[in-house]
XYZ file of C-alpha atoms in Angstrom:
673
model
C -12.274 28.928 -13.709
C -8.603 29.015 -12.741
C -6.003 29.349 -15.463
C -3.100 27.997 -13.391
C -2.914 25.879 -10.235
C -0.040 24.661 -8.075
C 0.079 21.124 -6.692
C 1.555 21.164 -3.182
C 2.403 17.481 -3.189
C 4.496 14.834 -4.922
C 4.414 11.349 -6.405
C 1.341 9.671 -7.817
C -1.185 12.157 -6.436
C 0.671 15.072 -8.031
C 0.573 13.205 -11.358
C -3.120 12.481 -10.820
C -4.036 16.150 -10.286
C -1.879 17.341 -13.185
C -3.604 14.963 -15.626
C -7.108 16.188 -14.807
C -6.030 19.845 -14.764
C -4.474 19.391 -18.196
C -7.742 17.967 -19.564
C -9.584 20.974 -18.111
C -7.188 23.354 -19.890
C -5.569 24.503 -16.636
C -1.802 25.060 -16.489
C 0.015 23.365 -13.604
C 2.957 24.127 -11.346
C 4.860 21.416 -9.474
C 7.022 21.971 -6.413
C 9.797 19.526 -5.641
C 12.544 18.699 -3.165
C 16.075 17.535 -3.888
C 14.978 13.882 -3.768
C 12.292 14.494 -6.414
C 14.303 16.530 -8.914
C 13.888 13.867 -11.639
C 10.451 12.601 -10.614
C 7.748 12.136 -13.294
C 5.402 14.735 -11.778
C 8.124 17.388 -12.145
C 8.519 16.569 -15.827
C 4.763 16.392 -16.344
C 3.883 19.838 -14.977
C 4.017 22.976 -17.117
C 6.331 24.619 -14.575
C 8.340 23.340 -11.614
C 9.805 25.143 -8.609
C 12.504 23.746 -6.329
C 11.540 24.227 -2.663
C 14.361 22.717 -0.642
C 16.122 19.657 0.766
C 14.721 16.127 0.770
C 13.173 15.993 4.284
C 9.505 17.002 4.069
C 9.942 19.259 7.107
C 12.316 21.388 5.014
C 10.337 21.356 1.768
C 6.767 20.058 1.316
C 5.716 21.040 4.845
C 6.996 24.616 4.628
C 3.958 26.731 3.754
C 5.995 29.861 3.069
C 7.903 28.102 0.293
C 4.659 26.926 -1.328
C 3.193 30.430 -1.221
C 6.397 31.922 -2.621
C 6.201 29.447 -5.519
C 2.591 30.528 -6.173
C 3.619 34.172 -6.319
C 6.610 33.472 -8.548
C 4.544 31.524 -11.083
C 1.204 33.293 -10.843
C -0.691 30.251 -9.649
C -4.231 31.212 -8.598
C -5.016 28.131 -6.538
C -3.339 25.257 -4.703
C -4.374 21.608 -4.682
C -2.789 19.987 -1.604
C -3.375 16.327 -2.527
C -3.328 14.213 0.640
C -0.907 14.232 3.563
C 1.591 17.064 4.005
C -0.333 20.383 4.257
C -3.713 19.098 3.050
C -5.403 19.306 6.456
C -3.442 22.135 8.058
C -5.635 25.128 8.815
C -2.696 27.521 9.054
C -1.800 26.738 5.444
C -5.333 27.369 4.149
C -5.456 30.620 6.147
C -2.089 31.759 4.792
C -3.261 31.131 1.224
C -6.440 33.117 1.842
C -4.428 36.103 3.108
C -2.475 36.099 -0.157
C -5.623 35.807 -2.282
C -4.774 32.273 -3.395
C -7.640 29.760 -3.531
C -7.387 26.531 -1.566
C -8.753 23.550 -3.494
C -10.336 21.921 -0.486
C -12.830 22.589 2.316
C -13.226 25.829 4.319
C -10.826 26.514 7.183
C -13.482 26.123 9.865
C -14.363 22.637 8.604
C -10.711 21.577 8.538
C -10.313 22.842 12.096
C -13.507 21.160 13.283
C -12.944 17.791 11.642
C -9.174 17.625 11.242
C -8.533 17.379 14.968
C -9.599 13.910 16.095
C -10.334 15.045 19.645
C -12.449 18.066 18.690
C -14.215 16.226 15.859
C -15.418 13.539 18.243
C -16.852 16.187 20.548
C -18.678 17.826 17.624
C -19.954 14.503 16.327
C -21.290 13.614 19.754
C -23.046 16.989 20.024
C -24.575 16.402 16.584
C -26.036 13.101 17.750
C -23.621 10.889 15.865
C -22.567 7.617 17.485
C -18.964 7.820 18.686
C -16.678 5.122 20.066
C -16.403 5.238 23.893
C -13.142 6.843 24.955
C -11.288 9.754 26.519
C -11.151 12.846 24.297
C -9.341 15.227 26.637
C -5.614 15.855 26.844
C -3.490 13.151 28.434
C -0.657 14.455 30.597
C 1.732 11.488 30.775
C 2.106 7.701 30.622
C 0.665 7.124 34.087
C -2.395 9.170 33.140
C -2.715 7.122 29.939
C -2.616 3.880 31.943
C -5.286 5.188 34.305
C -7.566 6.116 31.394
C -7.033 2.806 29.615
C -7.892 0.887 32.783
C -11.130 2.859 33.147
C -12.209 2.303 29.513
C -11.296 -1.391 29.548
C -8.922 -3.243 27.264
C -8.260 -3.421 24.419
C -7.810 0.300 23.715
C -6.409 2.262 20.804
C -3.962 5.119 21.385
C -4.006 7.685 18.572
C -2.167 10.896 17.790
C -4.779 13.642 17.593
C -3.426 14.989 14.301
C -2.503 11.537 12.964
C -3.400 9.843 9.742
C -2.210 7.252 7.255
C -1.651 4.697 9.985
C 0.960 6.831 11.726
C 0.737 7.603 15.442
C -1.427 4.610 16.386
C -0.898 1.742 18.848
C -3.237 -1.020 19.991
C -2.892 -1.939 23.667
C -4.234 -5.136 25.225
C -2.812 -4.473 28.701
C -1.029 -1.943 30.893
C 2.406 -2.963 29.622
C 1.354 -2.220 26.029
C 0.250 1.257 27.091
C 3.506 1.946 28.882
C 5.571 0.738 25.917
C 3.544 2.493 23.233
C 2.300 5.806 24.623
C 5.575 7.710 24.194
C 6.071 6.256 20.683
C 2.637 7.517 19.664
C 3.520 10.981 20.980
C 6.828 11.015 19.103
C 5.282 9.811 15.838
C 2.580 12.466 16.128
C 5.146 15.179 16.753
C 7.548 14.042 14.029
C 4.914 13.503 11.345
C 2.313 16.162 12.166
C 3.910 18.599 14.604
C 1.374 17.701 17.321
C 2.077 15.282 20.189
C -1.428 15.179 21.683
C -2.851 11.684 22.098
C -6.341 10.345 22.781
C -7.480 6.880 23.827
C -10.634 5.032 22.808
C -12.179 1.595 23.120
C -11.089 -0.801 20.384
C -14.094 -2.432 18.725
C -13.449 -6.145 18.277
C -14.032 -7.694 14.825
C -14.539 -4.255 13.301
C -15.081 -3.325 9.683
C -13.715 -0.032 8.407
C -16.226 1.588 6.069
C -16.044 5.148 4.811
C -18.490 7.439 3.061
C -17.317 9.755 0.281
C -18.746 13.260 0.639
C -18.860 15.922 -2.068
C -20.282 19.418 -1.558
C -20.248 22.854 -3.161
C -20.205 26.382 -1.760
C -23.952 26.746 -2.341
C -25.124 24.338 0.348
C -25.362 21.192 -1.751
C -23.781 18.085 -0.166
C -23.970 14.550 -1.563
C -22.660 11.162 -0.509
C -21.005 9.126 -3.264
C -21.618 5.712 -1.710
C -19.153 3.845 0.487
C -15.754 2.197 0.353
C -14.737 -0.924 2.242
C -11.272 -0.411 3.741
C -11.128 -3.180 6.339
C -7.993 -4.930 5.098
C -5.258 -3.018 6.866
C -1.797 -3.618 8.251
C -0.552 -1.580 11.192
C -3.729 0.511 10.777
C -2.756 1.497 7.247
C -5.085 0.528 4.422
C -3.845 -2.103 1.982
C -6.965 -2.979 -0.041
C -9.949 -0.743 -0.728
C -13.082 -1.494 -2.691
C -16.358 0.068 -3.683
C -19.040 -0.749 -2.924
C -18.719 -2.774 0.300
C -19.835 -6.428 0.254
C -21.309 -5.847 3.729
C -23.395 -2.718 3.155
C -27.039 -3.035 2.127
C -28.986 -0.245 0.383
C -30.692 0.581 3.690
C -27.352 0.765 5.516
C -25.877 2.875 2.735
C -28.735 5.362 2.986
C -28.535 5.577 6.787
C -24.777 6.020 6.837
C -24.762 8.448 3.937
C -27.488 10.702 5.314
C -25.868 10.815 8.750
C -22.506 11.731 7.234
C -24.111 14.436 5.119
C -25.780 15.866 8.239
C -22.418 15.951 10.003
C -20.817 17.711 7.026
C -23.598 20.284 6.915
C -23.136 20.964 10.624
C -19.638 22.305 9.915
C -20.456 24.027 6.609
C -18.428 21.558 4.576
C -17.733 21.744 0.849
C -15.283 20.047 -1.560
C -14.412 16.341 -1.348
C -14.135 14.698 2.040
C -14.490 11.310 3.663
C -16.263 10.300 6.853
C -14.705 7.158 8.283
C -16.883 4.766 10.247
C -16.093 1.723 12.321
C -18.797 -0.898 11.988
C -19.374 -3.993 14.059
C -19.030 -6.932 11.697
C -21.048 -9.014 14.135
C -24.149 -6.885 13.565
C -25.734 -7.732 10.174
C -28.233 -4.890 10.575
C -25.421 -2.365 10.098
C -26.888 -0.216 12.862
C -23.783 -0.580 15.053
C -21.631 1.978 13.292
C -19.597 4.710 14.938
C -17.956 7.903 13.778
C -14.204 7.459 13.651
C -12.920 10.618 11.984
C -13.377 12.845 8.965
C -10.603 13.320 6.445
C -11.028 16.798 5.019
C -9.200 16.048 1.783
C -8.997 13.697 -1.166
C -8.381 10.080 -0.137
C -5.702 7.776 -1.546
C -8.446 5.333 -2.502
C -10.637 7.817 -4.405
C -10.220 5.986 -7.776
C -12.526 3.127 -6.751
C -15.330 5.620 -6.163
C -14.594 7.246 -9.515
C -14.749 3.842 -11.224
C -18.254 2.979 -10.005
C -19.770 6.490 -10.223
C -17.962 7.907 -13.305
C -17.382 11.120 -11.315
C -13.929 12.738 -11.421
C -13.378 13.829 -7.822
C -10.322 15.942 -8.618
C -12.251 17.835 -11.296
C -15.142 18.406 -8.910
C -12.784 19.730 -6.227
C -11.355 22.242 -8.680
C -14.788 23.341 -9.893
C -16.105 23.709 -6.339
C -13.066 25.791 -5.342
C -13.794 28.050 -8.327
C -17.330 28.615 -6.990
C -19.270 26.382 -9.370
C -22.371 24.465 -8.322
C -22.509 20.686 -8.433
C -24.272 19.579 -11.591
C -25.480 16.288 -10.096
C -28.006 15.517 -7.371
C -28.178 12.606 -4.932
C -30.533 10.770 -7.295
C -27.845 10.889 -10.000
C -25.312 8.956 -7.915
C -25.143 5.363 -9.108
C -23.215 2.170 -8.498
C -21.999 0.612 -11.727
C -20.022 -2.587 -11.225
C -17.284 -3.146 -8.645
C -13.841 -1.625 -8.187
C -10.861 -2.775 -6.095
C -7.656 -0.885 -5.325
C -4.436 -2.439 -4.070
C -1.589 -0.302 -2.767
C 1.745 -1.498 -4.120
C 4.262 -0.676 -1.401
C 8.055 -0.812 -1.147
C 7.999 -3.289 1.700
C 9.040 -6.921 1.943
C 6.241 -9.232 3.160
C 8.695 -12.139 3.290
C 10.698 -10.232 5.935
C 7.874 -9.123 8.156
C 6.783 -6.255 5.855
C 9.924 -4.256 6.591
C 10.326 -1.064 4.537
C 12.507 -1.547 1.469
C 13.973 1.586 -0.026
C 16.355 2.004 -2.928
C 16.536 2.133 -6.692
C 13.922 0.639 -8.994
C 16.223 -1.236 -11.349
C 13.120 -2.329 -13.237
C 9.611 -0.933 -13.158
C 7.067 -2.204 -15.657
C 3.380 -1.921 -14.693
C 0.794 -4.189 -16.343
C -0.629 -1.215 -18.265
C 0.711 2.270 -18.894
C 0.013 4.895 -16.248
C -3.573 6.134 -16.282
C -4.391 8.927 -18.697
C -7.374 11.208 -18.101
C -9.281 11.244 -21.388
C -12.395 12.798 -19.882
C -14.621 9.778 -20.471
C -16.330 8.250 -17.459
C -15.211 4.775 -18.468
C -11.681 6.150 -18.906
C -11.429 6.280 -15.141
C -11.475 2.484 -15.268
C -8.180 2.344 -17.164
C -7.440 -0.130 -19.950
C -9.917 -3.018 -20.117
C -10.714 -2.475 -16.458
C -7.096 -2.109 -15.276
C -5.781 1.265 -14.091
C -2.394 2.159 -12.591
C -1.824 5.430 -10.749
C 1.893 5.894 -10.178
C 4.634 8.468 -9.883
C 7.814 6.419 -10.320
C 9.927 5.273 -13.250
C 12.575 2.785 -14.348
C 15.798 3.726 -12.575
C 14.046 5.993 -10.083
C 14.480 5.726 -6.344
C 12.029 5.069 -3.519
C 13.351 7.450 -0.892
C 13.518 6.977 2.876
C 12.021 10.458 3.257
C 8.471 9.755 2.070
C 5.672 7.220 2.015
C 6.766 3.843 0.555
C 3.939 3.635 -1.987
C 5.125 2.691 -5.469
C 1.767 2.631 -7.260
C -1.947 2.015 -6.924
C -3.507 -0.789 -8.953
C -7.221 -0.322 -9.605
C -9.417 -2.848 -11.383
C -13.080 -2.640 -12.370
C -15.461 -5.455 -13.247
C -19.160 -6.110 -13.520
C -18.912 -8.176 -10.321
C -16.643 -8.316 -7.274
C -15.100 -11.617 -8.379
C -14.404 -10.198 -11.841
C -12.572 -7.208 -10.328
C -10.561 -9.522 -8.036
C -9.657 -11.832 -10.934
C -8.378 -8.832 -12.866
C -6.241 -7.885 -9.858
C -4.586 -11.327 -9.797
C -3.871 -11.229 -13.530
C -2.535 -7.660 -13.419
C -0.343 -8.327 -10.368
C 1.237 -11.280 -12.201
C 2.303 -8.865 -14.953
C 3.604 -6.167 -12.567
C 7.416 -6.204 -12.805
C 9.382 -4.540 -9.997
C 13.050 -5.211 -9.292
C 15.691 -3.610 -7.109
C 13.777 -3.538 -3.844
C 11.228 -5.505 -1.877
C 7.547 -5.102 -2.716
C 4.203 -6.537 -1.629
C 2.844 -7.753 -4.978
C 2.816 -11.431 -3.954
C 1.014 -10.559 -0.743
C -1.646 -8.543 -2.554
C -2.222 -11.407 -4.985
C -2.562 -13.832 -2.078
C -5.263 -11.636 -0.528
C -7.164 -11.402 -3.810
C -7.230 -15.212 -4.037
C -7.983 -15.859 -0.366
C -11.315 -17.658 0.217
C -12.164 -15.348 3.098
C -11.632 -12.275 0.942
C -13.753 -13.761 -1.816
C -16.531 -14.433 0.698
C -16.525 -10.789 1.808
C -16.114 -11.736 5.494
C -13.685 -8.929 6.255
C -12.516 -7.225 9.445
C -9.560 -5.007 10.255
C -7.957 -8.088 11.800
C -7.922 -9.981 8.487
C -4.154 -9.883 7.921
C -3.205 -10.670 11.526
C -5.709 -13.518 11.673
C -4.962 -15.105 8.305
C -1.177 -14.662 8.418
C -0.316 -15.026 12.123
C 3.131 -16.476 11.365
C 3.911 -13.950 8.669
C 3.626 -14.254 4.910
C 5.393 -17.047 3.064
C 3.557 -16.958 -0.239
C 0.074 -17.816 -1.457
C -1.143 -21.395 -1.584
C -0.393 -22.990 -4.955
C -2.587 -25.516 -6.733
C -1.213 -28.717 -8.274
C -2.258 -27.418 -11.687
C -0.046 -24.329 -11.335
C 2.919 -26.392 -10.088
C 2.616 -28.733 -13.087
C 2.391 -25.739 -15.407
C 5.555 -24.265 -13.874
C 7.354 -27.556 -14.388
C 6.289 -27.584 -18.054
C 7.356 -23.972 -18.556
C 10.721 -24.624 -16.879
C 11.335 -27.665 -19.086
C 10.539 -25.646 -22.195
C 12.819 -22.791 -21.105
C 15.643 -25.221 -20.275
C 15.383 -26.729 -23.763
C 15.379 -23.276 -25.358
C 18.483 -22.251 -23.402
C 20.267 -25.496 -24.292
C 19.364 -25.013 -27.948
C 20.843 -21.523 -27.939
C 23.984 -22.706 -26.105
C 24.716 -25.406 -28.703
C 24.717 -22.776 -31.453
C 27.435 -20.664 -29.812
C 30.625 -20.794 -31.894
C 33.444 -22.809 -30.345
C 31.295 -25.361 -28.549
C 31.682 -29.146 -28.990
C 29.444 -29.088 -32.013
C 26.072 -27.849 -33.204
C 24.754 -31.177 -34.419
C 23.821 -32.366 -30.954
C 20.145 -31.855 -30.203
C 19.286 -30.174 -26.882
C 18.097 -32.533 -24.135
C 14.403 -33.383 -24.398
C 14.122 -34.991 -20.978
C 14.546 -32.910 -17.826
C 14.263 -33.319 -14.107
C 12.524 -30.167 -12.907
C 12.427 -29.484 -9.181
C 9.761 -27.021 -8.042
C 10.153 -26.023 -4.394
C 11.899 -29.297 -3.628
C 9.415 -31.568 -5.437
C 10.813 -33.418 -8.450
C 8.969 -33.731 -11.760
C 9.865 -35.588 -14.959
C 9.418 -33.310 -17.958
C 9.650 -34.330 -21.592
C 9.651 -31.600 -24.247
C 8.437 -32.854 -27.601
C 7.962 -31.163 -30.952
C 4.204 -30.779 -30.460
C 3.566 -31.283 -26.762
C 5.053 -31.313 -23.259
C 4.596 -34.115 -20.753
C 4.892 -33.692 -16.985
C 5.217 -36.928 -15.019
C 3.980 -38.813 -18.060
C 0.857 -36.701 -18.592
C 0.351 -34.293 -21.502
C -0.045 -30.611 -20.655
C -2.254 -28.553 -22.947
C 0.006 -25.491 -22.988
C 1.036 -22.844 -25.519
C 3.828 -20.360 -24.879
C 6.669 -18.425 -26.437
C 10.045 -17.933 -24.790
C 13.299 -16.370 -25.900
C 16.266 -16.835 -23.560
C 16.497 -13.716 -21.435
C 12.758 -13.023 -21.279
C 11.657 -11.738 -17.872
C 7.976 -12.526 -18.327
C 6.505 -15.701 -19.802
C 2.813 -15.829 -20.645
C 1.357 -19.289 -21.161
C -2.084 -20.359 -22.380
C -3.183 -23.404 -20.365
C -6.596 -24.982 -20.854
C -8.033 -21.728 -22.241
C -6.724 -19.684 -19.299
C -3.700 -17.415 -19.044
C -0.791 -17.763 -16.631
C 1.798 -14.956 -16.500
C 5.075 -15.946 -14.827
C 7.937 -13.617 -13.923
C 11.290 -15.398 -14.272
C 14.741 -14.554 -12.894
C 17.762 -16.707 -13.757
C 19.605 -18.571 -11.000
C 22.693 -20.817 -11.245
C 20.779 -24.014 -11.988
C 17.338 -22.755 -12.868
C 14.972 -19.888 -12.189
C 13.126 -18.034 -9.526
C 9.585 -18.103 -10.922
C 6.878 -15.850 -9.496
C 3.161 -16.156 -10.191
C -0.162 -16.108 -8.372
C 1.336 -14.608 -5.234
C 4.239 -16.985 -4.624
C 7.952 -17.248 -5.425
C 9.020 -20.718 -6.581
C 12.601 -21.928 -6.628
C 12.881 -24.030 -9.778
C 15.839 -26.126 -10.883
C 16.089 -27.807 -14.285
C 18.714 -30.447 -14.987
C 19.052 -32.879 -17.913
C 17.597 -36.211 -16.864
C 20.980 -37.974 -17.274
C 22.742 -35.383 -15.091
C 20.179 -35.077 -12.286
C 21.154 -38.305 -10.411
C 24.650 -36.873 -9.822
C 23.275 -34.095 -7.588
C 23.073 -36.507 -4.667
C 26.866 -36.212 -4.405
C 26.779 -32.406 -3.981
C 27.587 -31.032 -0.515
C 25.019 -28.613 0.895
C 26.320 -25.364 2.366
C 25.040 -24.711 5.881
C 24.224 -21.012 6.515
C 26.019 -19.340 9.465
C 24.254 -18.762 12.804
C 23.459 -15.034 13.061
C 21.173 -15.238 16.095
C 23.759 -13.592 18.367
C 23.638 -10.381 16.306
C 20.961 -7.693 16.353
C 20.789 -6.858 12.664
C 18.982 -3.813 11.281
C 16.276 -5.257 8.994
C 15.762 -2.087 6.970
C 17.454 1.241 6.172
C 16.521 3.689 8.920
C 17.431 5.970 11.801
C 18.370 4.529 15.207
C 16.132 6.642 17.451
C 16.669 4.671 20.659
C 19.097 2.084 22.021
C 17.558 0.420 25.056
C 20.565 -1.582 26.317
C 24.299 -1.127 26.761
C 27.420 -3.269 26.816
C 27.312 -5.841 29.618
C 23.530 -5.705 30.066
C 21.651 -8.999 30.412
C 18.677 -9.352 28.062
C 15.713 -11.693 27.944
C 13.921 -13.242 24.991
C 11.584 -10.669 23.436
C 13.080 -7.691 25.287
C 13.194 -4.422 23.289
C 16.800 -3.699 22.295
C 16.532 -0.833 19.822
C 14.004 1.341 17.995
C 14.573 2.154 14.325
C 12.546 4.743 12.415
C 11.879 4.086 8.730
C 9.320 5.839 6.523
C 8.291 7.881 9.614
C 7.240 4.671 11.396
C 9.002 3.405 14.506
C 9.984 -0.284 14.595
C 10.968 -1.972 17.870
C 13.704 -4.596 17.473
C 13.571 -7.320 20.133
C 15.982 -9.975 21.373
C 15.583 -13.318 19.614
C 17.232 -15.103 22.543
C 18.487 -14.425 26.075
C 22.086 -13.364 26.609
C 24.490 -10.599 27.575
C 25.382 -7.651 25.349
C 28.974 -8.236 24.253
C 29.429 -5.116 22.117
C 27.454 -2.198 20.695
C 28.293 -1.074 17.159
C 25.849 1.817 16.693
C 24.742 4.905 18.588
C 21.444 6.740 18.882
C 21.019 9.063 15.901
C 23.000 6.884 13.479
C 21.647 6.218 10.000
C 21.729 2.467 9.477
C 21.884 0.435 6.286
C 19.935 -2.782 5.855
C 21.676 -5.729 7.591
C 23.899 -3.390 9.634
C 24.942 -4.997 12.959
C 23.641 -2.899 15.849
C 24.963 -5.063 18.688
C 26.289 -8.527 19.484
C 25.236 -10.900 22.271
C 27.278 -13.560 23.990
């Protein structure tokens, strides 16, 4: 076994590998860029080596710097995590030349499966169903249009070396191909150093199901069941679960055995994932197609660990050290249900735009996961596990993936795991930047999610006009009104005790007019009970002015509410929705009708940058006429290109930014007249 390994990655996955290595008695080395100098994984490792500036192309993607760090520290092996160099054959080859073990699959398997074009050819030769498409090289946009027309719309354009949702565009017509082909090439080149693109038929109403593979260097290969990853946004996974509510035991066996056969065909070992696209319209499960194979650890691996009690990181390390797998296919079980939600630094209320900056507050529902070696330990605390790599006061950088944390829950049933997600998300406190916690909670509560009727179009179909918060029941609204009335009384009681006020003998108001999202409620706070609109609420809670989280017991159930003070009330967040709440003493409330409302200014004539990013293209100039919906500029953020379009027709009056400029959020790019 290795005595020291280096983790060639950052963030939560670096923390994840370090924790298991520590339990195994293996020393760890972290490598870090300027942006990560104070990151938790750097502090957690036994040693840390600085490898360069913040951009990944100058640090985490430079193989020579990783190898130099191995030599300087005496690391015998490298775990690449996911992304970065994890699927780069040249890196694995360079390590081998230096006598450093690669904790991953053999080079030939990475080469065979890591290239989407070549892997499809191999899969087809092996008799695996593949999606109809063009797997040769595409010369230019006109060639891409010709191919797309032959295949038939809709088609998917993908960067050959892509992954993580980057370098992908869905095209429903020729115009979509012409607009997106060059962007796919650029994203592939910028993120993976490869601008090759392939085009394939897009399967309508598809489910995305993947099979976890685990093999050793002695010819043993197992499948560790499946994961359902159909809920995606912009082709990037948002929710993952294991097992899938769609897959039957017969389907699982057929898919698993076929994926194992494919892995054996390329001499695979270590952990890997075969991704399949399955027709949701076919209940037999026979209509499944090979999509790609990820020759690395997946982001969503914890859900598989939760239902199998197998530590995938530990197994990868043992396999790389030459050990045989101790389990057989008959030992692989499914115990309960696990769901993972990816908590991202993106604002669902603003079209899911990236939101970078400082975490002025970060408080997960439970402490970060600790590897205690027990199988159940991989399920966290009472079924709630958080894998993260950030901290209070830390910064989510523009240079890397916007993931803040992964929230994993385990329950005996799917509904139990989903209920735990909702409760844990309510207790997840993040301030300082936008995040998708409300959106994730809304998905967990959605009737369609609960029914298991999932496709990759779930988000687009269920939120066609964007996300504005989860639906709220009358019971929750009444509870919020009661909580607000109680908090208002507590604040008034504290205020009357401040020295120098009119006097401390006046009791705080007991009657309040509480407005929740514009709807008025009469709240009376008594010594032993609270009434809302004349009806008693069976509620128990504690609140001290200044508390950020209020937990109430209502009818034997728990409601956790995050509260932020506003001028006349609170912004209260729970169950996937932000509620604007105002609390006024009942005798004061009637006077509000005399207040003048401030009308916000009209900003429609400005093209405003919705997120921090790089202006990679400006499509118009001063004096140009533009039409509604016309592309005006392209901004790159988190390695993803975002096309900004005209919200109305007009003429460009002035241009305030140039291609190559770094833009702040709300920066004015141009003005129309």
